[in-house]
């Protein structure tokens, strides 16, 4: 009896502790400003008592943190040959399980991060528009620790608790401001979808009036096709100028501007969409051989010879992308079951699994017809 009472007391104590634990930081991540490199703190998120725990890595990165076990959470999106992607620390991880703790994987060493292994990038399109820069591409995601078959999800500087995914993740770009290549602008609005062997990462110019809209973070279930409509092609490495996309979720029907409302996960899979995203015009595309641009990577990437020519990156859940790609190549394939994201404290996960095939079909129809 005595031990039961003690157990009850302990439980009560734990419940109280839990109840007292706060969710939100005093300042949302997207409102924190740090100049690079001198103003970057050890951790952009210094809270230790919030529900999701402390930031898993750090933001002050340099020679001491360089390497494939780096926990650097400071990322860059500068150009076709100089960008980073958010991906897990440990092999065979799903984005859903690790979204709070992704680290920066970059095409260039020298800033204290991990380096994307040679051969991982299979096709990349960099696009600069009046309001943002964006990279979209195809990747062997297992080489950056994402589990094979994971359809992934969205990373962004918000999350339901405003601490970002990853917590404390910072993004900088030299693509804005003066063009000497050395002027790092902090990008406070960005989104990065990872999964389905593809990615899209958009960094919005903070000087633009609509940075938060172009880099909208609330459409986490409809992937690159709707958040970053593009015509990136597997096997092609190109740098382009382009027009702005529409704001994600905003579309026009018969002259009327509409706003898409993404249904909550509890209503199940999204099986239909009321609109097709518009792919903006691009211009001045320059193509490169991947071996000539990703020179820093340890061994040369073989030039891709047989690629699915027109597989646009259209994944809603990542699953669509892989389905599109493979249906192009082999006719059909049922995506393997994915992690069913059950996260409750974040806006950034694609909870896709059962309807993967449906999505694949939908987007194959939309994008390959
Ligand atoms: C860097 O670019 C910003 C605009 O983003 C500009 O205001 C600033 O003067 C530039 N700094 C330098 C040192 O060129
Ligand atoms: C748009 O206009 C066309 C032609 O008038 C009509 O058939 C269609 O139903 C309209 N679509 C919507 C969504 O109102
Ligand atoms: C991209 O092309 C490579 C090389 O052909 C292929 O292995 C990979 O599956 C393709 N990726 C996608 C997502 O289509």
Tab-separated table of C-alpha atoms and ligand atoms in Angstrom:
chain	number	residue	atom	x	y	z
A	1	UNK	CA	0.000	0.000	0.000
A	2	UNK	CA	2.778	2.344	0.939
A	3	UNK	CA	4.489	1.879	-2.382
A	4	UNK	CA	1.262	2.442	-4.220
A	5	UNK	CA	0.805	5.729	-2.447
A	6	UNK	CA	4.349	6.673	-3.314
A	7	UNK	CA	3.753	5.802	-6.919
A	8	UNK	CA	0.660	7.945	-6.932
A	9	UNK	CA	2.595	10.821	-5.432
A	10	UNK	CA	5.293	10.502	-8.056
A	11	UNK	CA	2.717	10.417	-10.811
A	12	UNK	CA	1.030	13.489	-9.445
A	13	UNK	CA	4.368	15.259	-9.296
A	14	UNK	CA	5.161	14.355	-12.888
A	15	UNK	CA	1.767	15.566	-14.012
A	16	UNK	CA	2.368	18.878	-12.273
A	17	UNK	CA	5.786	19.262	-13.845
A	18	UNK	CA	4.276	18.490	-17.213
A	19	UNK	CA	1.491	20.978	-16.658
A	20	UNK	CA	3.953	23.687	-15.754
A	21	UNK	CA	6.140	23.136	-18.755
A	22	UNK	CA	5.714	25.842	-21.311
A	23	UNK	CA	5.463	25.429	-25.042
A	24	UNK	CA	6.391	28.780	-26.555
A	25	UNK	CA	9.664	30.698	-26.470
A	26	UNK	CA	9.645	34.368	-25.496
A	27	UNK	CA	10.620	35.260	-29.066
A	28	UNK	CA	9.593	33.146	-32.060
A	29	UNK	CA	12.536	31.867	-34.091
A	30	UNK	CA	11.402	33.776	-37.186
A	31	UNK	CA	11.667	37.030	-35.208
A	32	UNK	CA	15.235	36.513	-34.021
A	33	UNK	CA	17.914	38.392	-35.917
A	34	UNK	CA	21.600	37.525	-35.987
A	35	UNK	CA	24.184	38.805	-38.431
A	36	UNK	CA	26.514	36.251	-39.974
A	37	UNK	CA	29.036	35.295	-38.915
A	38	UNK	CA	29.857	37.616	-36.030
A	39	UNK	CA	26.400	37.826	-34.476
A	40	UNK	CA	25.511	34.146	-34.540
A	41	UNK	CA	24.991	32.783	-31.019
A	42	UNK	CA	26.031	29.303	-29.908
A	43	UNK	CA	22.363	28.358	-30.055
A	44	UNK	CA	19.602	30.477	-31.567
A	45	UNK	CA	17.200	28.646	-29.271
A	46	UNK	CA	18.553	28.794	-25.766
A	47	UNK	CA	15.413	27.569	-24.013
A	48	UNK	CA	15.906	24.443	-21.994
A	49	UNK	CA	12.586	24.229	-20.201
A	50	UNK	CA	10.138	24.099	-23.088
A	51	UNK	CA	8.108	21.045	-24.035
A	52	UNK	CA	10.227	20.016	-26.987
A	53	UNK	CA	13.448	20.202	-24.996
A	54	UNK	CA	16.661	22.017	-25.889
A	55	UNK	CA	18.021	22.696	-29.371
A	56	UNK	CA	19.822	19.521	-30.424
A	57	UNK	CA	22.740	21.132	-32.248
A	58	UNK	CA	24.340	24.566	-32.471
A	59	UNK	CA	24.614	27.572	-34.762
A	60	UNK	CA	28.222	28.660	-34.222
A	61	UNK	CA	29.942	26.481	-36.741
A	62	UNK	CA	33.484	26.534	-38.064
A	63	UNK	CA	36.595	24.438	-38.509
A	64	UNK	CA	36.001	22.725	-35.174
A	65	UNK	CA	32.535	21.537	-36.122
A	66	UNK	CA	33.261	20.585	-39.732
A	67	UNK	CA	32.634	17.004	-40.773
A	68	UNK	CA	30.098	14.251	-41.158
A	69	UNK	CA	29.182	14.219	-37.484
A	70	UNK	CA	28.630	17.971	-37.333
A	71	UNK	CA	25.534	19.138	-35.508
A	72	UNK	CA	25.618	22.510	-37.228
A	73	UNK	CA	22.153	23.986	-37.627
A	74	UNK	CA	23.158	27.021	-39.657
A	75	UNK	CA	22.280	26.605	-43.308
A	76	UNK	CA	22.868	28.456	-46.593
A	77	UNK	CA	21.138	28.899	-49.914
A	78	UNK	CA	23.395	30.895	-52.192
A	79	UNK	CA	23.541	29.349	-55.645
A	80	UNK	CA	23.384	26.138	-57.660
A	81	UNK	CA	26.749	25.022	-56.375
A	82	UNK	CA	26.459	26.423	-52.873
A	83	UNK	CA	23.494	25.393	-50.772
A	84	UNK	CA	22.546	23.180	-47.844
A	85	UNK	CA	19.611	20.917	-47.087
A	86	UNK	CA	18.157	19.961	-43.720
A	87	UNK	CA	18.504	16.248	-43.014
A	88	UNK	CA	18.882	13.908	-40.039
A	89	UNK	CA	21.908	13.436	-37.802
A	90	UNK	CA	21.699	9.661	-37.792
A	91	UNK	CA	21.340	7.149	-40.612
A	92	UNK	CA	18.008	5.605	-41.511
A	93	UNK	CA	15.885	8.323	-39.892
A	94	UNK	CA	12.556	9.650	-41.051
A	95	UNK	CA	11.978	13.380	-41.341
A	96	UNK	CA	8.827	13.060	-39.228
A	97	UNK	CA	10.752	11.532	-36.344
A	98	UNK	CA	13.642	14.002	-36.504
A	99	UNK	CA	12.195	17.260	-37.807
A	100	UNK	CA	13.120	19.116	-34.637
A	101	UNK	CA	16.764	18.157	-34.873
A	102	UNK	CA	17.831	18.174	-38.528
A	103	UNK	CA	21.320	19.412	-39.322
A	104	UNK	CA	22.782	21.240	-42.324
A	105	UNK	CA	24.168	19.153	-45.184
A	106	UNK	CA	25.946	21.376	-47.698
A	107	UNK	CA	27.509	21.233	-51.140
A	108	UNK	CA	30.613	23.025	-49.935
A	109	UNK	CA	32.850	22.451	-46.939
A	110	UNK	CA	34.231	25.411	-45.014
A	111	UNK	CA	31.362	26.545	-42.850
A	112	UNK	CA	31.454	23.864	-40.201
A	113	UNK	CA	28.683	21.669	-41.569
A	114	UNK	CA	28.347	18.209	-43.040
A	115	UNK	CA	28.909	17.817	-46.766
A	116	UNK	CA	26.411	16.149	-49.097
A	117	UNK	CA	28.227	13.019	-50.300
A	118	UNK	CA	29.328	12.830	-53.915
A	119	UNK	CA	26.714	11.238	-56.131
A	120	UNK	CA	23.806	12.073	-53.862
A	121	UNK	CA	22.566	14.983	-55.972
A	122	UNK	CA	21.034	13.672	-59.200
A	123	UNK	CA	19.568	16.832	-60.667
A	124	UNK	CA	19.233	20.368	-59.271
A	125	UNK	CA	17.578	23.546	-60.461
A	126	UNK	CA	18.515	26.837	-58.822
A	127	UNK	CA	16.138	29.700	-59.511
A	128	UNK	CA	16.438	33.354	-58.593
A	129	UNK	CA	13.300	35.458	-58.838
A	130	UNK	CA	12.485	38.992	-57.694
A	131	UNK	CA	11.436	37.764	-54.256
A	132	UNK	CA	13.315	34.576	-53.452
A	133	UNK	CA	15.923	32.010	-54.387
A	134	UNK	CA	15.058	28.357	-54.593
A	135	UNK	CA	16.738	25.014	-55.179
A	136	UNK	CA	14.729	22.007	-56.272
A	137	UNK	CA	16.283	18.663	-56.939
A	138	UNK	CA	16.550	14.920	-56.968
A	139	UNK	CA	18.682	13.181	-54.377
A	140	UNK	CA	19.594	9.748	-53.117
A	141	UNK	CA	18.204	10.572	-49.714
A	142	UNK	CA	19.769	7.584	-47.983
A	143	UNK	CA	23.156	9.301	-48.427
A	144	UNK	CA	21.988	12.115	-46.170
A	145	UNK	CA	20.493	9.810	-43.534
A	146	UNK	CA	16.880	9.858	-44.692
A	147	UNK	CA	15.328	6.402	-44.574
A	148	UNK	CA	14.697	4.817	-47.962
A	149	UNK	CA	11.052	5.254	-48.872
A	150	UNK	CA	10.424	8.086	-46.424
A	151	UNK	CA	8.081	10.619	-47.918
A	152	UNK	CA	9.364	13.223	-45.546
A	153	UNK	CA	7.902	16.566	-44.699
A	154	UNK	CA	8.412	20.278	-44.321
A	155	UNK	CA	11.088	22.063	-42.370
A	156	UNK	CA	10.550	25.756	-41.684
A	157	UNK	CA	11.344	28.393	-39.052
A	158	UNK	CA	7.904	28.174	-37.428
A	159	UNK	CA	6.388	24.885	-36.215
A	160	UNK	CA	3.395	24.793	-33.916
A	161	UNK	CA	5.534	26.049	-31.037
A	162	UNK	CA	7.322	28.749	-33.097
A	163	UNK	CA	10.760	27.294	-32.314
A	164	UNK	CA	11.282	26.074	-35.887
A	165	UNK	CA	12.061	22.720	-37.425
A	166	UNK	CA	14.820	22.141	-36.721
A	167	UNK	CA	14.657	24.006	-33.416
A	168	UNK	CA	16.925	27.017	-33.720
A	169	UNK	CA	17.729	26.377	-37.380
A	170	UNK	CA	19.159	29.486	-39.081
A	171	UNK	CA	19.373	30.209	-42.807
A	172	UNK	CA	21.587	32.746	-44.587
A	173	UNK	CA	22.028	33.726	-48.219
A	174	UNK	CA	24.483	35.746	-50.266
A	175	UNK	CA	21.955	35.917	-53.114
A	176	UNK	CA	20.395	39.142	-51.890
A	177	UNK	CA	21.859	42.557	-51.280
A	178	UNK	CA	25.243	43.386	-52.688
A	179	UNK	CA	26.617	40.899	-55.108
A	180	UNK	CA	30.161	40.485	-53.884
A	181	UNK	CA	29.214	37.002	-52.703
A	182	UNK	CA	30.236	37.800	-49.193
A	183	UNK	CA	27.265	39.661	-47.850
A	184	UNK	CA	25.201	37.198	-45.836
A	185	UNK	CA	21.567	38.117	-45.382
A	186	UNK	CA	19.672	36.265	-42.666
A	187	UNK	CA	16.652	34.589	-44.209
A	188	UNK	CA	13.862	34.569	-41.664
A	189	UNK	CA	11.222	33.092	-43.963
A	190	UNK	CA	12.025	29.835	-45.747
A	191	UNK	CA	10.639	26.368	-46.321
A	192	UNK	CA	12.405	23.119	-47.155
A	193	UNK	CA	10.535	19.965	-48.141
A	194	UNK	CA	12.633	16.811	-47.908
A	195	UNK	CA	11.605	13.277	-48.879
A	196	UNK	CA	10.686	10.938	-51.712
A	197	UNK	CA	14.270	11.278	-53.048
A	198	UNK	CA	13.569	14.892	-53.850
A	199	UNK	CA	13.707	18.274	-52.207
A	200	UNK	CA	12.735	21.905	-52.600
A	201	UNK	CA	14.158	24.715	-50.518
A	202	UNK	CA	13.021	28.313	-50.913
A	203	UNK	CA	14.618	31.284	-49.167
A	204	UNK	CA	12.618	34.493	-49.340
A	205	UNK	CA	14.337	37.865	-49.563
A	206	UNK	CA	13.592	39.586	-46.255
A	207	UNK	CA	13.618	42.924	-48.079
A	208	UNK	CA	10.580	41.840	-50.074
A	209	UNK	CA	7.146	42.875	-48.888
A	210	UNK	CA	5.762	39.349	-49.187
A	211	UNK	CA	8.510	37.113	-47.846
A	212	UNK	CA	6.180	35.317	-45.435
A	213	UNK	CA	3.653	34.670	-48.181
A	214	UNK	CA	6.066	33.320	-50.784
A	215	UNK	CA	7.628	31.154	-48.077
A	216	UNK	CA	4.276	30.223	-46.536
A	217	UNK	CA	4.575	27.399	-44.033
A	218	UNK	CA	1.001	26.284	-43.449
A	219	UNK	CA	0.646	24.010	-46.481
A	220	UNK	CA	2.858	21.302	-45.106
A	221	UNK	CA	0.786	18.443	-46.527
A	222	UNK	CA	0.865	19.370	-50.210
A	223	UNK	CA	4.593	19.306	-50.877
A	224	UNK	CA	6.797	20.858	-53.527
A	225	UNK	CA	4.220	20.711	-56.303
A	226	UNK	CA	2.060	23.289	-54.564
A	227	UNK	CA	4.598	25.093	-52.415
A	228	UNK	CA	7.357	25.384	-54.979
A	229	UNK	CA	5.935	24.647	-58.454
A	230	UNK	CA	8.894	23.999	-60.716
A	231	UNK	CA	10.118	22.240	-63.807
A	232	UNK	CA	13.309	20.810	-62.358
A	233	UNK	CA	14.417	17.681	-64.183
A	234	UNK	CA	16.266	14.681	-62.941
A	235	UNK	CA	19.735	14.556	-64.419
A	236	UNK	CA	19.863	18.268	-65.208
A	237	UNK	CA	21.869	20.782	-63.196
A	238	UNK	CA	20.858	24.301	-64.072
A	239	UNK	CA	20.841	27.815	-62.741
A	240	UNK	CA	17.967	30.031	-63.862
A	241	UNK	CA	16.284	33.345	-63.448
A	242	UNK	CA	12.528	33.241	-63.177
A	243	UNK	CA	9.293	34.953	-62.351
A	244	UNK	CA	7.755	34.661	-58.900
A	245	UNK	CA	5.414	31.797	-58.157
A	246	UNK	CA	1.951	32.527	-56.864
A	247	UNK	CA	1.838	32.551	-53.094
A	248	UNK	CA	1.426	28.921	-51.992
A	249	UNK	CA	-2.259	28.160	-51.492
A	250	UNK	CA	-3.447	31.159	-53.492
A	251	UNK	CA	-4.991	30.486	-56.881
A	252	UNK	CA	-7.317	32.140	-59.344
A	253	UNK	CA	-10.462	30.603	-60.777
A	254	UNK	CA	-12.353	32.507	-63.429
A	255	UNK	CA	-10.793	35.720	-62.279
A	256	UNK	CA	-11.557	35.162	-58.630
A	257	UNK	CA	-8.638	34.820	-56.241
A	258	UNK	CA	-9.141	31.874	-53.918
A	259	UNK	CA	-7.302	30.629	-50.836
A	260	UNK	CA	-6.819	26.908	-50.384
A	261	UNK	CA	-7.663	25.561	-46.999
A	262	UNK	CA	-5.620	22.506	-46.103
A	263	UNK	CA	-7.692	19.952	-44.198
A	264	UNK	CA	-6.331	18.731	-40.863
A	265	UNK	CA	-4.718	15.315	-40.751
A	266	UNK	CA	-7.535	13.841	-38.717
A	267	UNK	CA	-9.778	14.087	-41.762
A	268	UNK	CA	-7.524	11.649	-43.542
A	269	UNK	CA	-5.700	11.816	-46.808
A	270	UNK	CA	-5.972	14.709	-49.207
A	271	UNK	CA	-7.251	13.009	-52.318
A	272	UNK	CA	-8.300	15.931	-54.456
A	273	UNK	CA	-7.088	19.449	-54.965
A	274	UNK	CA	-9.235	22.285	-56.297
A	275	UNK	CA	-6.478	23.700	-58.473
A	276	UNK	CA	-3.320	22.970	-60.407
A	277	UNK	CA	-0.324	25.019	-59.367
A	278	UNK	CA	1.067	27.375	-61.988
A	279	UNK	CA	4.706	26.870	-62.873
A	280	UNK	CA	6.232	30.308	-63.386
A	281	UNK	CA	8.253	31.160	-66.461
A	282	UNK	CA	11.981	30.798	-66.212
A	283	UNK	CA	14.685	32.323	-68.322
A	284	UNK	CA	18.419	32.389	-68.718
A	285	UNK	CA	18.905	28.820	-67.611
A	286	UNK	CA	22.513	27.743	-67.709
A	287	UNK	CA	23.202	24.042	-67.442
A	288	UNK	CA	26.239	22.482	-65.860
A	289	UNK	CA	27.894	19.139	-65.523
A	290	UNK	CA	27.505	18.133	-61.893
A	291	UNK	CA	31.141	17.077	-61.735
A	292	UNK	CA	32.213	20.613	-62.516
A	293	UNK	CA	30.101	22.314	-59.876
A	294	UNK	CA	30.230	19.968	-56.911
A	295	UNK	CA	33.977	19.766	-56.997
A	296	UNK	CA	34.402	19.805	-53.263
A	297	UNK	CA	32.708	16.485	-52.821
A	298	UNK	CA	35.030	13.612	-52.205
A	299	UNK	CA	34.617	11.684	-55.418
A	300	UNK	CA	33.181	12.814	-58.705
A	301	UNK	CA	29.564	12.266	-59.474
A	302	UNK	CA	29.094	10.167	-62.536
A	303	UNK	CA	27.397	12.059	-65.305
A	304	UNK	CA	23.861	10.818	-65.382
A	305	UNK	CA	23.136	9.177	-68.663
A	306	UNK	CA	19.719	7.647	-68.399
A	307	UNK	CA	17.348	9.851	-66.549
A	308	UNK	CA	13.636	10.104	-66.613
A	309	UNK	CA	13.426	13.083	-68.827
A	310	UNK	CA	10.387	14.884	-67.633
A	311	UNK	CA	9.839	13.838	-64.066
A	312	UNK	CA	9.057	17.141	-62.517
A	313	UNK	CA	9.363	17.436	-58.820
A	314	UNK	CA	5.796	17.328	-57.822
A	315	UNK	CA	5.596	15.448	-54.629
A	316	UNK	CA	2.819	16.205	-52.335
A	317	UNK	CA	4.154	13.833	-49.848
A	318	UNK	CA	7.300	12.762	-51.454
A	319	UNK	CA	5.409	9.644	-52.334
A	320	UNK	CA	4.025	11.285	-55.383
A	321	UNK	CA	7.441	12.133	-56.572
A	322	UNK	CA	8.756	8.659	-56.238
A	323	UNK	CA	5.645	7.288	-57.793
A	324	UNK	CA	5.898	9.680	-60.668
A	325	UNK	CA	9.512	8.926	-61.184
A	326	UNK	CA	9.119	5.207	-61.029
A	327	UNK	CA	5.906	5.083	-62.949
A	328	UNK	CA	7.755	6.900	-65.671
A	329	UNK	CA	10.572	4.472	-65.508
A	330	UNK	CA	8.912	1.183	-64.820
A	331	UNK	CA	5.240	1.665	-65.268
A	332	UNK	CA	4.057	1.295	-61.743
A	333	UNK	CA	5.075	0.893	-58.203
A	334	UNK	CA	3.249	0.988	-54.946
A	335	UNK	CA	5.110	3.113	-52.496
A	336	UNK	CA	6.097	1.230	-49.429
A	337	UNK	CA	4.376	2.235	-46.261
A	338	UNK	CA	5.752	5.425	-44.901
A	339	UNK	CA	6.123	6.719	-41.465
A	340	UNK	CA	2.745	7.856	-40.410
A	341	UNK	CA	3.516	11.117	-38.818
A	342	UNK	CA	1.785	11.305	-35.539
A	343	UNK	CA	3.433	14.423	-34.351
A	344	UNK	CA	1.136	16.685	-32.521
A	345	UNK	CA	3.372	19.598	-31.826
A	346	UNK	CA	4.240	20.688	-35.258
A	347	UNK	CA	2.896	22.006	-38.454
A	348	UNK	CA	5.654	20.617	-40.509
A	349	UNK	CA	5.059	16.988	-41.239
A	350	UNK	CA	3.469	15.285	-44.139
A	351	UNK	CA	1.360	12.576	-42.645
A	352	UNK	CA	1.165	10.447	-45.688
A	353	UNK	CA	0.959	6.763	-46.042
A	354	UNK	CA	-2.234	5.076	-47.006
A	355	UNK	CA	-3.021	7.367	-49.855
A	356	UNK	CA	0.416	7.490	-51.272
A	357	UNK	CA	-0.685	5.683	-54.371
A	358	UNK	CA	-3.622	7.940	-54.807
A	359	UNK	CA	-1.402	10.963	-54.622
A	360	UNK	CA	1.077	9.473	-56.963
A	361	UNK	CA	-1.616	8.831	-59.448
A	362	UNK	CA	-3.096	12.249	-59.032
A	363	UNK	CA	0.156	14.012	-59.560
A	364	UNK	CA	1.351	11.733	-62.249
A	365	UNK	CA	-1.824	12.657	-64.037
A	366	UNK	CA	-1.404	16.314	-63.400
A	367	UNK	CA	2.244	16.579	-64.238
A	368	UNK	CA	2.950	13.973	-66.801
A	369	UNK	CA	-0.040	14.397	-69.033
B	1	LIG	C1	24.624	43.848	-47.723
B	1	LIG	O1	23.378	43.842	-48.359
B	1	LIG	C2	22.404	44.650	-47.714
B	1	LIG	C3	21.077	44.455	-48.402
B	1	LIG	O2	20.635	43.141	-48.172
B	1	LIG	C4	22.840	46.088	-47.743
B	1	LIG	O3	21.922	46.899	-47.061
B	1	LIG	C5	24.204	46.211	-47.071
B	1	LIG	O4	24.688	47.516	-47.224
B	1	LIG	C6	25.198	45.236	-47.692
B	1	LIG	N1	26.415	45.263	-46.922
B	1	LIG	C7	27.605	45.388	-47.485
B	1	LIG	C8	28.768	45.358	-46.536
B	1	LIG	O5	27.768	45.515	-48.680
B	2	LIG	C1	-15.399	28.949	-64.622
B	2	LIG	O1	-16.057	29.366	-65.791
B	2	LIG	C2	-16.410	28.306	-66.663
B	2	LIG	C3	-16.996	28.914	-67.946
B	2	LIG	O2	-17.842	29.959	-67.656
B	2	LIG	C4	-17.407	27.394	-65.957
B	2	LIG	O3	-17.761	26.302	-66.776
B	2	LIG	C5	-16.758	26.848	-64.678
B	2	LIG	O4	-17.687	26.092	-63.956
B	2	LIG	C6	-16.250	27.998	-63.814
B	2	LIG	N1	-15.497	27.423	-62.702
B	2	LIG	C7	-15.738	27.737	-61.433
B	2	LIG	C8	-14.917	27.023	-60.422
B	2	LIG	O5	-16.536	28.583	-61.105
B	3	LIG	C1	16.761	10.375	-60.705
B	3	LIG	O1	17.664	9.768	-61.600
B	3	LIG	C2	18.483	8.782	-61.002
B	3	LIG	C3	19.518	8.336	-62.031
B	3	LIG	O2	18.883	7.859	-63.171
B	3	LIG	C4	17.599	7.645	-60.522
B	3	LIG	O3	18.386	6.646	-59.913
B	3	LIG	C5	16.616	8.211	-59.511
B	3	LIG	O4	15.714	7.203	-59.106
B	3	LIG	C6	15.840	9.360	-60.089
B	3	LIG	N1	15.092	9.970	-58.976
B	3	LIG	C7	13.806	10.253	-59.032
B	3	LIG	C8	13.199	10.788	-57.790
B	3	LIG	O5	13.154	10.099	-60.049
